[in-house]
Short mmCIF file of N, CA and C in Angstrom, two decimals:
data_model
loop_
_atom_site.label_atom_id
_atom_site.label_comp_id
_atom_site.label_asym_id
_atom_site.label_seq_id
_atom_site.Cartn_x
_atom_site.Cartn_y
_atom_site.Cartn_z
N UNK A 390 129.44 129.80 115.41
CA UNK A 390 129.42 129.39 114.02
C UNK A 390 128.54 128.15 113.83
N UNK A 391 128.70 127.12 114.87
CA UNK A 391 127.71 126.04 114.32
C UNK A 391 125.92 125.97 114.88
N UNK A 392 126.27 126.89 115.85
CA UNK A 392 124.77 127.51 115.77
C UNK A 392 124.21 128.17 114.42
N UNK A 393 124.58 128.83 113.55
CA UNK A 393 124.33 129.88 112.82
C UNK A 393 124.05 128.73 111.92
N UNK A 394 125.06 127.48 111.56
CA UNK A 394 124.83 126.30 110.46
C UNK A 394 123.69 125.66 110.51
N UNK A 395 123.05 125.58 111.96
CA UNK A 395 122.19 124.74 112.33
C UNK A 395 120.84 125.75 111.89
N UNK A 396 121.24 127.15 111.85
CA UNK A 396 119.55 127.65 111.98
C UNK A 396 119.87 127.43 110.08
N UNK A 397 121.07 127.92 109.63
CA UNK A 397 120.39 127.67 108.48
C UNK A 397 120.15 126.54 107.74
N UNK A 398 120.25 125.38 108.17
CA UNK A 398 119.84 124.41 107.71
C UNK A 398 118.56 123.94 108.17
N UNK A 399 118.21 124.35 109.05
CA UNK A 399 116.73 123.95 110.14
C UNK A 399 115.63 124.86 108.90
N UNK A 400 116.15 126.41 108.36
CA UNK A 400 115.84 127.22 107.24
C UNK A 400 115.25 126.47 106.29
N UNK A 401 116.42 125.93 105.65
CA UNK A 401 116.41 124.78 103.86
C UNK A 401 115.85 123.91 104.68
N UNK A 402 115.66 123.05 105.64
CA UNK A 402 114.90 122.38 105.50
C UNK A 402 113.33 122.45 105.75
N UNK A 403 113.33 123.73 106.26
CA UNK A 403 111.61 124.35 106.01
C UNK A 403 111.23 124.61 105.02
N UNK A 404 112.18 125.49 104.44
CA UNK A 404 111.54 125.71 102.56
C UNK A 404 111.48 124.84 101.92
N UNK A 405 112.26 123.79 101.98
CA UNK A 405 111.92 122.25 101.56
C UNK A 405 110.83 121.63 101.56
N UNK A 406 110.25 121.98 103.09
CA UNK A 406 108.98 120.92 103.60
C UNK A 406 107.88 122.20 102.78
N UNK A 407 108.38 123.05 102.73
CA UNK A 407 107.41 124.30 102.82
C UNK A 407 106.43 124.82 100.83
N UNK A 408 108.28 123.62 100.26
CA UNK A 408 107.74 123.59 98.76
C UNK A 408 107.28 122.45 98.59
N UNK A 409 107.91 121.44 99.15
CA UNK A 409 106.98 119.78 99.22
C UNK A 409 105.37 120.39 98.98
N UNK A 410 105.16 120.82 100.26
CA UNK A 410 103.50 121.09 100.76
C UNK A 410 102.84 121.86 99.65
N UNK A 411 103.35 123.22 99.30
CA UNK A 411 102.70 123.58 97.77
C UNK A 411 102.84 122.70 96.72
N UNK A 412 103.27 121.73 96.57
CA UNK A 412 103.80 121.22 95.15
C UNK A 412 102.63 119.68 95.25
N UNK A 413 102.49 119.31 96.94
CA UNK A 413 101.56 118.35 96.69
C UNK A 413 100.31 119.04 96.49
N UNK A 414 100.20 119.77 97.05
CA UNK A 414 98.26 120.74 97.11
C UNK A 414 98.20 121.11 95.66
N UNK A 415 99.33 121.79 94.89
CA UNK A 415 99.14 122.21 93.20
C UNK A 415 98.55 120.61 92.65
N UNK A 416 99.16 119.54 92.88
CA UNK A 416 99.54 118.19 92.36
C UNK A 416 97.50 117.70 92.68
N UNK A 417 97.44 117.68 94.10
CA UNK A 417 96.17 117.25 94.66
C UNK A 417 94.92 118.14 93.18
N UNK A 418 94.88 119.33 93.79
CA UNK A 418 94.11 120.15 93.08
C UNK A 418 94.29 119.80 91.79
N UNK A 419 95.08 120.09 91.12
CA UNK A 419 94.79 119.57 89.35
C UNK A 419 94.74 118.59 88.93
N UNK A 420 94.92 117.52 90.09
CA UNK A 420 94.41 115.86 89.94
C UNK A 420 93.12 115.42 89.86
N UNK A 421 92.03 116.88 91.20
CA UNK A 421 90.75 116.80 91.08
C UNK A 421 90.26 116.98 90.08
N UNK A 422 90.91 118.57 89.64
CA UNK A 422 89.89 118.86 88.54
C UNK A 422 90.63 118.83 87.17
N UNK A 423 91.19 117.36 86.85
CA UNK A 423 91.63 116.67 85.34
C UNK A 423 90.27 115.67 85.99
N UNK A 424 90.17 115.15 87.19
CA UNK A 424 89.57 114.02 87.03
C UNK A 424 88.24 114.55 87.14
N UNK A 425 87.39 115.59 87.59
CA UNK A 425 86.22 115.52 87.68
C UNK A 425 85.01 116.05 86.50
N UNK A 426 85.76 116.16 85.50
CA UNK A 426 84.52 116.42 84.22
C UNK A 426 84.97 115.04 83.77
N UNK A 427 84.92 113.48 83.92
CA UNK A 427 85.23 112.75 83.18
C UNK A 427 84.77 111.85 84.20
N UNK A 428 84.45 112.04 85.49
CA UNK A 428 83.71 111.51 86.64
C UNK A 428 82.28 111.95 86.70
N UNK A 429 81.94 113.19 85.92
CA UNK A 429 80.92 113.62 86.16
C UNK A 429 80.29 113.10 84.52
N UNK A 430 80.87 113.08 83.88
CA UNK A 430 80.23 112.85 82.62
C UNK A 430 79.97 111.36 82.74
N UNK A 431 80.66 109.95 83.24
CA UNK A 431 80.29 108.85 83.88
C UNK A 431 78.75 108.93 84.38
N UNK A 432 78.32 110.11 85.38
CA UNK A 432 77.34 110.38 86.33
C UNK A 432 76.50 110.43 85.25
N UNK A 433 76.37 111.22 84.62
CA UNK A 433 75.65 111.81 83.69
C UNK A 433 74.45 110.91 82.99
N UNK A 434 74.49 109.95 82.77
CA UNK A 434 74.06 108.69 81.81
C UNK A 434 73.43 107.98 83.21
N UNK A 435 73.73 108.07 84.12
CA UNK A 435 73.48 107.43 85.37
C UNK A 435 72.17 107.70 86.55
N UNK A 436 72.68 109.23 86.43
CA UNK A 436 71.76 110.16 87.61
C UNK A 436 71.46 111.13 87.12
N UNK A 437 70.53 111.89 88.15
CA UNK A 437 69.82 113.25 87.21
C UNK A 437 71.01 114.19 87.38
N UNK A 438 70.77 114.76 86.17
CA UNK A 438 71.83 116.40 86.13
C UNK A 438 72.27 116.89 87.35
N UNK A 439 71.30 117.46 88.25
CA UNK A 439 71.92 118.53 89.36
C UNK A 439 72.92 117.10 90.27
N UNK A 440 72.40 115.86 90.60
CA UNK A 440 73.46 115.06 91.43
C UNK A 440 74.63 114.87 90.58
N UNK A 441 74.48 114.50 89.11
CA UNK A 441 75.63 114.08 88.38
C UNK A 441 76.57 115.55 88.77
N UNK A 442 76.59 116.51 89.04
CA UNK A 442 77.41 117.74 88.68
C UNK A 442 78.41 117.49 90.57
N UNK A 443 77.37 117.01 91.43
CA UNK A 443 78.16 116.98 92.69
C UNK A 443 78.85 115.17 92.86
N UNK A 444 78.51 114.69 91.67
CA UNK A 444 78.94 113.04 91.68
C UNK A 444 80.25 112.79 92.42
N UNK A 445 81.04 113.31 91.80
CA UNK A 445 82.37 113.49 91.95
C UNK A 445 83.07 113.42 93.46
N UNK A 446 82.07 114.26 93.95
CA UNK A 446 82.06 114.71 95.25
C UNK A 446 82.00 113.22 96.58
N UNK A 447 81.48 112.22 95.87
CA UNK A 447 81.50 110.81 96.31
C UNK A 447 82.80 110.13 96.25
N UNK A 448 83.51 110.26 95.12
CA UNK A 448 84.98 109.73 94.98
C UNK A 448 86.24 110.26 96.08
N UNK A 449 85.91 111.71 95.53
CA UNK A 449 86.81 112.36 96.17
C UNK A 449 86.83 113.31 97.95
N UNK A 450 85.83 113.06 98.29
CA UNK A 450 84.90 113.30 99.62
C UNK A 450 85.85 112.43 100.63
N UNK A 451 85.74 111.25 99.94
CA UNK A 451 86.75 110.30 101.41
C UNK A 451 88.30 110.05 101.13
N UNK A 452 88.33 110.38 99.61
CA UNK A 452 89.95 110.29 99.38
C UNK A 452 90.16 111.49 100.25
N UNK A 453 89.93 112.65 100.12
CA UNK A 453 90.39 114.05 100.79
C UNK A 453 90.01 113.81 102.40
N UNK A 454 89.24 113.22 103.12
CA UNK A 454 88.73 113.35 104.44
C UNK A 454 90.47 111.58 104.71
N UNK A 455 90.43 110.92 103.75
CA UNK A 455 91.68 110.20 104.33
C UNK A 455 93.26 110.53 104.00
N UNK A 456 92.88 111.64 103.00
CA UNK A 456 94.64 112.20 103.06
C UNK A 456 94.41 113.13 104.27
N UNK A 457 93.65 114.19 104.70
CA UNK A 457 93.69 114.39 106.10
C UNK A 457 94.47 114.26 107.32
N UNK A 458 93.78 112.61 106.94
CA UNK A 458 93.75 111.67 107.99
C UNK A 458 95.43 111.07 108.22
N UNK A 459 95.57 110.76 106.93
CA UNK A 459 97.01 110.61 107.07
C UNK A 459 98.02 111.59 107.36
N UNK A 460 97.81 112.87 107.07
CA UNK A 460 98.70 113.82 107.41
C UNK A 460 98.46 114.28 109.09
N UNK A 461 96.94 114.25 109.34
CA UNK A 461 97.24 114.53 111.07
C UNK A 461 98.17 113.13 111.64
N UNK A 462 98.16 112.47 111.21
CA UNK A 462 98.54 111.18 111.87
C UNK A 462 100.06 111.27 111.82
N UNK A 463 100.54 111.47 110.65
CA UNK A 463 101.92 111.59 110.24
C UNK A 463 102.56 113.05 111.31
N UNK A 464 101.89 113.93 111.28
CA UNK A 464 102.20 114.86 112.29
C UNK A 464 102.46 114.65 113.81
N UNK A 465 101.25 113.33 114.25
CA UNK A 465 101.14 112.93 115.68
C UNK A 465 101.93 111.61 115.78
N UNK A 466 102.85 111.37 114.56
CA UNK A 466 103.86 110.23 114.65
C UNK A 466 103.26 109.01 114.75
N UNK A 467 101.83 108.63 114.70
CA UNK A 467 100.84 107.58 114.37
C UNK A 467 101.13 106.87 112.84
N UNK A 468 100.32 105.65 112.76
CA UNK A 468 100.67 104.80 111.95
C UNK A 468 98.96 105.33 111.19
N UNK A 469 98.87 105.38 110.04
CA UNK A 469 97.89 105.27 109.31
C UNK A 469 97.02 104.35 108.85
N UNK A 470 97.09 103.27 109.07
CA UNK A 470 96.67 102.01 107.77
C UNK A 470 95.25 102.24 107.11
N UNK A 471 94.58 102.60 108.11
CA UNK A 471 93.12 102.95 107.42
C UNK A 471 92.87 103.70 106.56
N UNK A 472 93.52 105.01 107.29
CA UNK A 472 93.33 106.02 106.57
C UNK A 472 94.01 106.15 104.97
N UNK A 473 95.49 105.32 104.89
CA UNK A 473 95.99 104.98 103.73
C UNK A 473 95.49 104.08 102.96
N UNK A 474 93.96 103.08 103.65
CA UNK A 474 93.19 102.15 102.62
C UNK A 474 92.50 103.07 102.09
N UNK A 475 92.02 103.63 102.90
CA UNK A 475 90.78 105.11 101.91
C UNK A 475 91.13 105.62 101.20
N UNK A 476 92.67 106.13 101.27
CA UNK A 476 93.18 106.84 99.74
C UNK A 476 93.61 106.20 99.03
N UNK A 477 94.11 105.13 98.81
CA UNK A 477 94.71 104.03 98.13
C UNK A 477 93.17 103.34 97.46
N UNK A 478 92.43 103.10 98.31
CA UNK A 478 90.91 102.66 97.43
C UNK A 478 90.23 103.62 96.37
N UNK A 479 89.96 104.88 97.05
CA UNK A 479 89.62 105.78 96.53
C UNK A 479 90.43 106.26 95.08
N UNK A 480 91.65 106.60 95.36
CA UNK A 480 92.71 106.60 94.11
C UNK A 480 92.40 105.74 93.21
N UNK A 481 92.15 104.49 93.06
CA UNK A 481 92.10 103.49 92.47
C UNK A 481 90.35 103.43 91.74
N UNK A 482 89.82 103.86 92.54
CA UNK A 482 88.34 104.51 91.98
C UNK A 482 88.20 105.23 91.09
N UNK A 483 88.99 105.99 91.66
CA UNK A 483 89.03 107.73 90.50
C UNK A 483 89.40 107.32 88.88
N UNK A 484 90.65 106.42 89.41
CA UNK A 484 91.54 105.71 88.05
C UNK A 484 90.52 105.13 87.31
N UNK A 485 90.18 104.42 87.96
CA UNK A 485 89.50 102.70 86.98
C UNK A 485 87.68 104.03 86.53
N UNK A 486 88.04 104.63 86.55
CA UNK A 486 85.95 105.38 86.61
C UNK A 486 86.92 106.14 85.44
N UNK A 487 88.16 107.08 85.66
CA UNK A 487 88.21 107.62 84.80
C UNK A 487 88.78 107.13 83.74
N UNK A 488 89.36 105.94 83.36
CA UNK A 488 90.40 105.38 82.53
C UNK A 488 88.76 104.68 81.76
N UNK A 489 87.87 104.33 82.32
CA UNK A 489 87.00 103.51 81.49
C UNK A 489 86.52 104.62 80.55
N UNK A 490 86.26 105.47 80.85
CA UNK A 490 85.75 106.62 79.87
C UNK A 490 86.60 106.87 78.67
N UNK A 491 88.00 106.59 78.30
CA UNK A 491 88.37 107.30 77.74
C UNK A 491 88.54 105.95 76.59
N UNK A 492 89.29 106.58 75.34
CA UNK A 492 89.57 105.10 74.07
C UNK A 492 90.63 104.47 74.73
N UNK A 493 91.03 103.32 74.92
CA UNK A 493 92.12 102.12 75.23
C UNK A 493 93.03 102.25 74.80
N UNK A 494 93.68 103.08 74.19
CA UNK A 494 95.02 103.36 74.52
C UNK A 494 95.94 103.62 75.15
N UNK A 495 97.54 103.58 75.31
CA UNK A 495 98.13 103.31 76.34
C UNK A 495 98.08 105.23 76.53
N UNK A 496 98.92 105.89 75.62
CA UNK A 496 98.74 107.37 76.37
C UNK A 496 97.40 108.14 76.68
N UNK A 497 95.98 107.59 76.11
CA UNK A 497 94.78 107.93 76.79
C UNK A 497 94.90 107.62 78.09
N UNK A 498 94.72 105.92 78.57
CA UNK A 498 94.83 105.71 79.95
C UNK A 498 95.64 106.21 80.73
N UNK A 499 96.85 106.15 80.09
CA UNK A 499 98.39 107.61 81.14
C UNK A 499 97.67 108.48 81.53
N UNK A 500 97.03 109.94 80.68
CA UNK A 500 96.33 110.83 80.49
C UNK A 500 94.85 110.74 81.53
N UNK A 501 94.26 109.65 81.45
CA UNK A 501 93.48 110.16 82.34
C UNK A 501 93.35 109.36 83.66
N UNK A 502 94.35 108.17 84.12
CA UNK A 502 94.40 107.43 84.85
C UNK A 502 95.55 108.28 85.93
N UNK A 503 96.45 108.82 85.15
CA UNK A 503 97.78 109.26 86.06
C UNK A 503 97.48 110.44 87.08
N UNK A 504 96.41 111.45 86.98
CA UNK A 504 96.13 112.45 88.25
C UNK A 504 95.41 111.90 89.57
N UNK A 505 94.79 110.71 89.85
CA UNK A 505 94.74 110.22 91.20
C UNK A 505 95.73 109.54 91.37
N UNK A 506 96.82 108.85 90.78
CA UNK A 506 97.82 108.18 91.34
C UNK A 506 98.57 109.28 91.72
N UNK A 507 98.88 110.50 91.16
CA UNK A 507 100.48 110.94 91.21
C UNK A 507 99.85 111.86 92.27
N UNK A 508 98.14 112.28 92.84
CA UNK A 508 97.86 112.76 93.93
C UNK A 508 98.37 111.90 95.21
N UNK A 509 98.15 110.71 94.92
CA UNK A 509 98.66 109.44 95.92
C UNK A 509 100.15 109.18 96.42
N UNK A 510 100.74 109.43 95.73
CA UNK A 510 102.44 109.52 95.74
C UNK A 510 103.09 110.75 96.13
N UNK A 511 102.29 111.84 95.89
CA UNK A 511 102.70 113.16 96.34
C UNK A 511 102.64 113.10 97.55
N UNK A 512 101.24 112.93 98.32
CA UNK A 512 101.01 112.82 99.77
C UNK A 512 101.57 111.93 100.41
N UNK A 513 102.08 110.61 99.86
CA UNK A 513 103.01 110.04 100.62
C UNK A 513 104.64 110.27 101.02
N UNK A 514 104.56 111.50 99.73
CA UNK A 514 106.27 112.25 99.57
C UNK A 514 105.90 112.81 101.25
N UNK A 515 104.88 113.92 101.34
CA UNK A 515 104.50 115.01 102.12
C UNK A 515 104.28 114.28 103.61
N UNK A 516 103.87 112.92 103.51
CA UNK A 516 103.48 112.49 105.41
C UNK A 516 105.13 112.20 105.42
N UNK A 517 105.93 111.90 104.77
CA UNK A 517 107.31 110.96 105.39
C UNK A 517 107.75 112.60 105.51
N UNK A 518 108.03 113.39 105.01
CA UNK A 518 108.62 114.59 105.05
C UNK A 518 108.07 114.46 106.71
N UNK A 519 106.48 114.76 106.92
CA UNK A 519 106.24 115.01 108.19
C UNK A 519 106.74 114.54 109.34
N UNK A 520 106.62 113.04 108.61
CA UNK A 520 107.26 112.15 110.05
C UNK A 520 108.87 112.49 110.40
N UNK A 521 109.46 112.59 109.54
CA UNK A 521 111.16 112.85 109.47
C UNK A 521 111.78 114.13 109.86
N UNK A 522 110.17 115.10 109.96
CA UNK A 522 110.37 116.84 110.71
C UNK A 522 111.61 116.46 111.69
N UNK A 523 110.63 116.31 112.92
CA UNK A 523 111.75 115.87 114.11
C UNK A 523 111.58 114.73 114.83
N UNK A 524 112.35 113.69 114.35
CA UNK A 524 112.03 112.79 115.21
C UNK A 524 112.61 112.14 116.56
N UNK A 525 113.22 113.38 117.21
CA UNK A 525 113.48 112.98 118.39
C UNK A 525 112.33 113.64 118.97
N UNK A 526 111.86 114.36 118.42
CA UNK A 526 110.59 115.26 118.80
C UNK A 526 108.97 114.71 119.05
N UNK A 527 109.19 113.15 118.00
CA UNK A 527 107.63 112.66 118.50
C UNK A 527 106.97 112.47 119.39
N UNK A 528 105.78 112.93 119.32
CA UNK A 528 104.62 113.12 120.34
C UNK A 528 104.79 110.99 121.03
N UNK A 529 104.65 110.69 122.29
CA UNK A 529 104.67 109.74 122.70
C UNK A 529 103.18 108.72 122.26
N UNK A 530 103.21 107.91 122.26
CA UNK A 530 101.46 107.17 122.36
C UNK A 530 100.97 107.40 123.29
N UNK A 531 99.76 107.31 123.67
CA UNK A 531 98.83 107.77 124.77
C UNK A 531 99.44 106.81 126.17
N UNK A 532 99.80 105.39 125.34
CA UNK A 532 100.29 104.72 126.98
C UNK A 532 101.58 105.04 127.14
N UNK A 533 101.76 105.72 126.71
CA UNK A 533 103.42 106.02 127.31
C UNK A 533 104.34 105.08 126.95
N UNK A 534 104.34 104.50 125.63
CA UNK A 534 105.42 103.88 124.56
C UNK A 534 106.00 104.71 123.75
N UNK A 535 106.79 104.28 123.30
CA UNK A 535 107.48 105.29 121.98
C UNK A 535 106.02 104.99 120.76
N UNK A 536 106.44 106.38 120.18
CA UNK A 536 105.24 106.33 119.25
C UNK A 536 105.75 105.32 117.95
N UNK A 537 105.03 104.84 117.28
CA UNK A 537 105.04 104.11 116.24
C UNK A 537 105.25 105.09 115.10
N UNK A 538 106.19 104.66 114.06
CA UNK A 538 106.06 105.28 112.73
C UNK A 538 105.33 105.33 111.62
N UNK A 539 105.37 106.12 110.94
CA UNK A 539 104.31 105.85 109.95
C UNK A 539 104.74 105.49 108.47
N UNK A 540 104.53 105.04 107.96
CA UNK A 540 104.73 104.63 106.61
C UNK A 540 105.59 103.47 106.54
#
């Protein structure tokens, strides 16, 4: 009987991690593309047409190559810091590029400031999920210490 409790809770807590993970990637993805006709229209006034259309691709190029970064890390029970300055900088890029575009109001700036933050908060829901998988289970550090946590 408490075998049978254990698989099904080992279960719920996969579909858990398993809706976390869709719910940040839905969250990621429509964070990009709220923010990238309003990043690209920035470009626009700036650079020629065909670069302004891949502009975007500068903001969000190292935010995505450092949420990555944080999730292999969070998997290998590693500490992030870098990789959480890149998305935390980057986020904050996306914001302040897209919030200048829009009129100064408080629900404009909500509206177009809030899809790189709430991409930022999602993925931090999704690495602690990771780290908290199993943690009697973490991978050791290379010198043979207990691994460090992340977040």
């Amino acid at each position: 009987m408490r075998a049978a409790e254990a698989r099904r809770e080992e279960a719920l807590g996969e579909l858990f991690r398993t809706l976390l993970a869709v719910a940040v990637t839905v969250v990621c993805v429509l964070g990009w593309v709220l923010s990238y006709a309003p990043l690209q229209d920035l470009a626009l006034a700036r650079v020629p047409g065909g670069l302004a259309v891949l502009w975007p691709v500068v903001v969000y190029g190292p935010w995505l190559a450092g949420c990555l970064s944080v999730l292999r890390a969070a998997l290998d029970g590693r500490r992030a810091l870098h990789a959480w300055s890149v998305v935390l900088a980057f986020s904050a890029v996306a914001t302040g590029l897209c919030v200048c575009g829009v009129a100064q109001t408080l629900p404009d700036v909500i509206v177009a400031g809030l899809p790189p933050v709430a991409a930022a908060i999602c993925l931090d829901q999704l690495a602690r999920q990771l780290i908290a998988r199993h943690p009697s289970q973490r991978p050791r550090s290379r010198h043979g210490g207990r691994s460090r946590r992340v977040g």
